[in-house]
Short mmCIF file of C-alpha atoms in Angstrom, two decimals:
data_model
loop_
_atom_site.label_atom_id
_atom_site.label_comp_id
_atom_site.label_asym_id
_atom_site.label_seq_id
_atom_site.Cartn_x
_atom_site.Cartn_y
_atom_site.Cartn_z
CA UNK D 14 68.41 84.64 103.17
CA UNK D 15 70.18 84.59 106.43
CA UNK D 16 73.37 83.12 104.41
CA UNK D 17 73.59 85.61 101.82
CA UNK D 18 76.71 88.36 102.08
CA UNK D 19 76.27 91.42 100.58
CA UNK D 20 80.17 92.39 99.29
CA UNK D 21 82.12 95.19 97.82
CA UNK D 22 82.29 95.22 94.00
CA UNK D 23 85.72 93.93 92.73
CA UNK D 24 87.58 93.49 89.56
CA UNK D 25 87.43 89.67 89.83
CA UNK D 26 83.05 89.98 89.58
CA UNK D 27 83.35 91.78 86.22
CA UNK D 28 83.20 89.39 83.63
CA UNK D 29 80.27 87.32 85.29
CA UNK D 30 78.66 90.98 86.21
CA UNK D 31 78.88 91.33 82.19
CA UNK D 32 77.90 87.84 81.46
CA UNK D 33 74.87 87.98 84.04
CA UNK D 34 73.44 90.96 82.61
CA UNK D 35 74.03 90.18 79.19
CA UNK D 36 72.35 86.90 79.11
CA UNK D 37 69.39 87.84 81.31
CA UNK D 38 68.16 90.51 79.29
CA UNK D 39 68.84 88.56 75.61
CA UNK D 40 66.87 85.86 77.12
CA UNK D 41 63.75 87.62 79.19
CA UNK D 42 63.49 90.36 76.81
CA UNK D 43 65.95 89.53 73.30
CA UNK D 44 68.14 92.64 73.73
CA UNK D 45 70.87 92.12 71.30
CA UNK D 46 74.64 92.00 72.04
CA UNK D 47 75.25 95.87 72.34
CA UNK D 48 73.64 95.51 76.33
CA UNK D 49 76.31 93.65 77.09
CA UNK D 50 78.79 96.20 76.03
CA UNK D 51 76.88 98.83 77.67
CA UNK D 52 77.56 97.21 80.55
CA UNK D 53 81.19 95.74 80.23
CA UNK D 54 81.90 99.88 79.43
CA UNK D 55 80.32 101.09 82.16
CA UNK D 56 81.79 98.22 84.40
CA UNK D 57 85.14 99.01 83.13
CA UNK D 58 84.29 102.74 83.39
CA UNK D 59 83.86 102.01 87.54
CA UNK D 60 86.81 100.39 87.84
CA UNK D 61 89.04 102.57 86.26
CA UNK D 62 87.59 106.08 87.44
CA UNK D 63 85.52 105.35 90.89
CA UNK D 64 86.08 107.22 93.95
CA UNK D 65 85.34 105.13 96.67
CA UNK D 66 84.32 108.06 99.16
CA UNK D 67 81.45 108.69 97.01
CA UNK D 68 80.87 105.49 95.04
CA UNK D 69 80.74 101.55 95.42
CA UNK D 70 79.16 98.43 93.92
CA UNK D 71 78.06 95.31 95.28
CA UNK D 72 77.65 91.79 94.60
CA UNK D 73 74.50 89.33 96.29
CA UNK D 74 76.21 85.99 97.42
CA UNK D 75 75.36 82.60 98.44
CA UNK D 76 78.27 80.77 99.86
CA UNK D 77 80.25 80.30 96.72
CA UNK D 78 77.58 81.96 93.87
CA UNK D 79 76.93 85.08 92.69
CA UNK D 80 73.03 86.20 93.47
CA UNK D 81 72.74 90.02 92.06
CA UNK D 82 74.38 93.12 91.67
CA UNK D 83 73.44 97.05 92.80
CA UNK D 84 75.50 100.38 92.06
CA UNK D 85 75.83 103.56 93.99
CA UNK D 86 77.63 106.16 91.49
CA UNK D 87 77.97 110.09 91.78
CA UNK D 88 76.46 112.64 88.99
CA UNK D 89 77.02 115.67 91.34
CA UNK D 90 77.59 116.20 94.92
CA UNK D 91 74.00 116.16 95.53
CA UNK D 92 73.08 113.25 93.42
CA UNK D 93 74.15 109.80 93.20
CA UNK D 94 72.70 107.22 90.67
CA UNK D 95 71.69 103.58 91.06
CA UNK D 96 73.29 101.16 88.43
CA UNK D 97 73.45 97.70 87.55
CA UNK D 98 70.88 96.62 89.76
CA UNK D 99 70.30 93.23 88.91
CA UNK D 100 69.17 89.84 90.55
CA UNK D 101 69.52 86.44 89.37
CA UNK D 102 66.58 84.64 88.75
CA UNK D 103 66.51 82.54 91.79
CA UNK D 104 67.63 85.03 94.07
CA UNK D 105 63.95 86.85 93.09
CA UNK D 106 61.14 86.87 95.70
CA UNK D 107 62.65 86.50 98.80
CA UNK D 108 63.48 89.94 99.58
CA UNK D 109 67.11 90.27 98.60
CA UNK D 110 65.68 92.87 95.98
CA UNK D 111 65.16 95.15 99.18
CA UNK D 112 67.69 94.12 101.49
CA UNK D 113 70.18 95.44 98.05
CA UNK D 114 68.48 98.44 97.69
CA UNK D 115 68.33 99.46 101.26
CA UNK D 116 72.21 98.89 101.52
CA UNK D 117 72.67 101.45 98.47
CA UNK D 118 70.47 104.21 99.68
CA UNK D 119 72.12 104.10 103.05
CA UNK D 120 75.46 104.60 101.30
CA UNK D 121 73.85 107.28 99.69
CA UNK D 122 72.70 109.06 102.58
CA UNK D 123 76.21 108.33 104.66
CA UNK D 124 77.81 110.40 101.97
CA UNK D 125 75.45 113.07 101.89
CA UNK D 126 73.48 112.44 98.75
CA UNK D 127 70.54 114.16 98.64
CA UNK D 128 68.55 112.93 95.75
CA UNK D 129 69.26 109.32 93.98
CA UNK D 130 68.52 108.78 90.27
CA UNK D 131 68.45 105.59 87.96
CA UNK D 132 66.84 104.53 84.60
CA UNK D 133 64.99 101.58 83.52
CA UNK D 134 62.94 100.05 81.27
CA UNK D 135 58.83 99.61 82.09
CA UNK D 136 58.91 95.99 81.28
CA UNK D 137 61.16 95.93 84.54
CA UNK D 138 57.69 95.64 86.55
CA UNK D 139 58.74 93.95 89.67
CA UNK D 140 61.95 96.86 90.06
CA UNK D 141 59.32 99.10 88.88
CA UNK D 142 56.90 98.53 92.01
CA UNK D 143 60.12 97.98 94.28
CA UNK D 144 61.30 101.56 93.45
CA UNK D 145 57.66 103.03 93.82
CA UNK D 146 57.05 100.99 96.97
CA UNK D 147 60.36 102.78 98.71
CA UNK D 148 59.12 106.27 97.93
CA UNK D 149 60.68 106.81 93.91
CA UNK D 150 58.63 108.46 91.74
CA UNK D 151 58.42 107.85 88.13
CA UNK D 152 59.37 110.93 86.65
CA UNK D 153 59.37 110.35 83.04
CA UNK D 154 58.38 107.62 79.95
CA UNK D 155 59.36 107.53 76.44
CA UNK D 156 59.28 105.39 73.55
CA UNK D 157 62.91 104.13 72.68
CA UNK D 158 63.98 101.42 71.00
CA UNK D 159 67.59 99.95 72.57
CA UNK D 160 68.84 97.02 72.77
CA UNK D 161 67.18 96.11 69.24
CA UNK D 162 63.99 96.48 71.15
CA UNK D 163 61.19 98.78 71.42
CA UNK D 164 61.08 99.98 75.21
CA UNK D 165 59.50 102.40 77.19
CA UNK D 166 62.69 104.39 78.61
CA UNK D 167 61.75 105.52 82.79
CA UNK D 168 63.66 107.82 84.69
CA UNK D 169 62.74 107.73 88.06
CA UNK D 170 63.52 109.89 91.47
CA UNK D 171 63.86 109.90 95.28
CA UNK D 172 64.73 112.59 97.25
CA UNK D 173 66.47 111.18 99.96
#
């Protein structure tokens, strides 16, 4: 774990940002194409309209390989929300997971955020115990279906 860089978000890590996402969730949980234009939009939403002062993404990597992904993004001045957080299935289980989440909530806290937001899915279980284990609480659950899935929608919370 030693070897792995945590590095700014550029235009360059879109397409396998996309890719990543869209192929891990069709194959762990057989979400249909339209996640994967979810997140190409809200990729290409970052790049076009981020402030940098207030926002950033980052990519997980191994020497030459892409590991995992984690967003910092503003909804007010008090509140920033976490995006994209992903992790490639071998990257899982050796604390990356932390070490990426940890690097986003200090940005958030450097730029004064007081509160951090994010949604996710409850079949996210090991994110799920990661968020509850660093002091989010699970503020709501719903029945969706997304994707071409049936979900339970979370929203979850840390004041920060």
């Amino acid at each position: 774990m030693n070897d792995i860089e945590i590095r700014k978000f550029c235009a360059q890590d879109r397409d396998w940002l996309v890719a990543e996402h869209r192929d891990a969730y069709a194959q762990a949980e057989g979400f249909d194409d339209s996640f994967g234009v979810l997140v190409a939009g809200i990729l290409d939403d970052f790049l076009r309209e981020q402030k940098p002062e207030h926002e950033a993404g980052w990519i997980a990597w191994q020497q030459d390989q892409r590991l995992g992904s984690i967003f910092c993004v503003r909804l007010d001045g008090e509140t920033a929300k976490l995006r994209l957080f992903l992790l490639s299935e071998k990257a899982r289980g050796k604390g990356l997971g932390q070490r990426m989440l940890d690097h986003c909530m200090g940005f958030a806290r450097a730029r004064g955020y007081r509160q951090m937001k994010l949604w996710t899915h409850e079949s996210h279980r090991a994110a799920g115990a990661l968020y509850a284990k660093n002091g989010w609480e699970l503020m709501s659950s719903q029945p969706v279906v997304s994707f071409g899935q049936p979900l339970i929608e979370q929203h979850w919370e840390i004041l920060l």
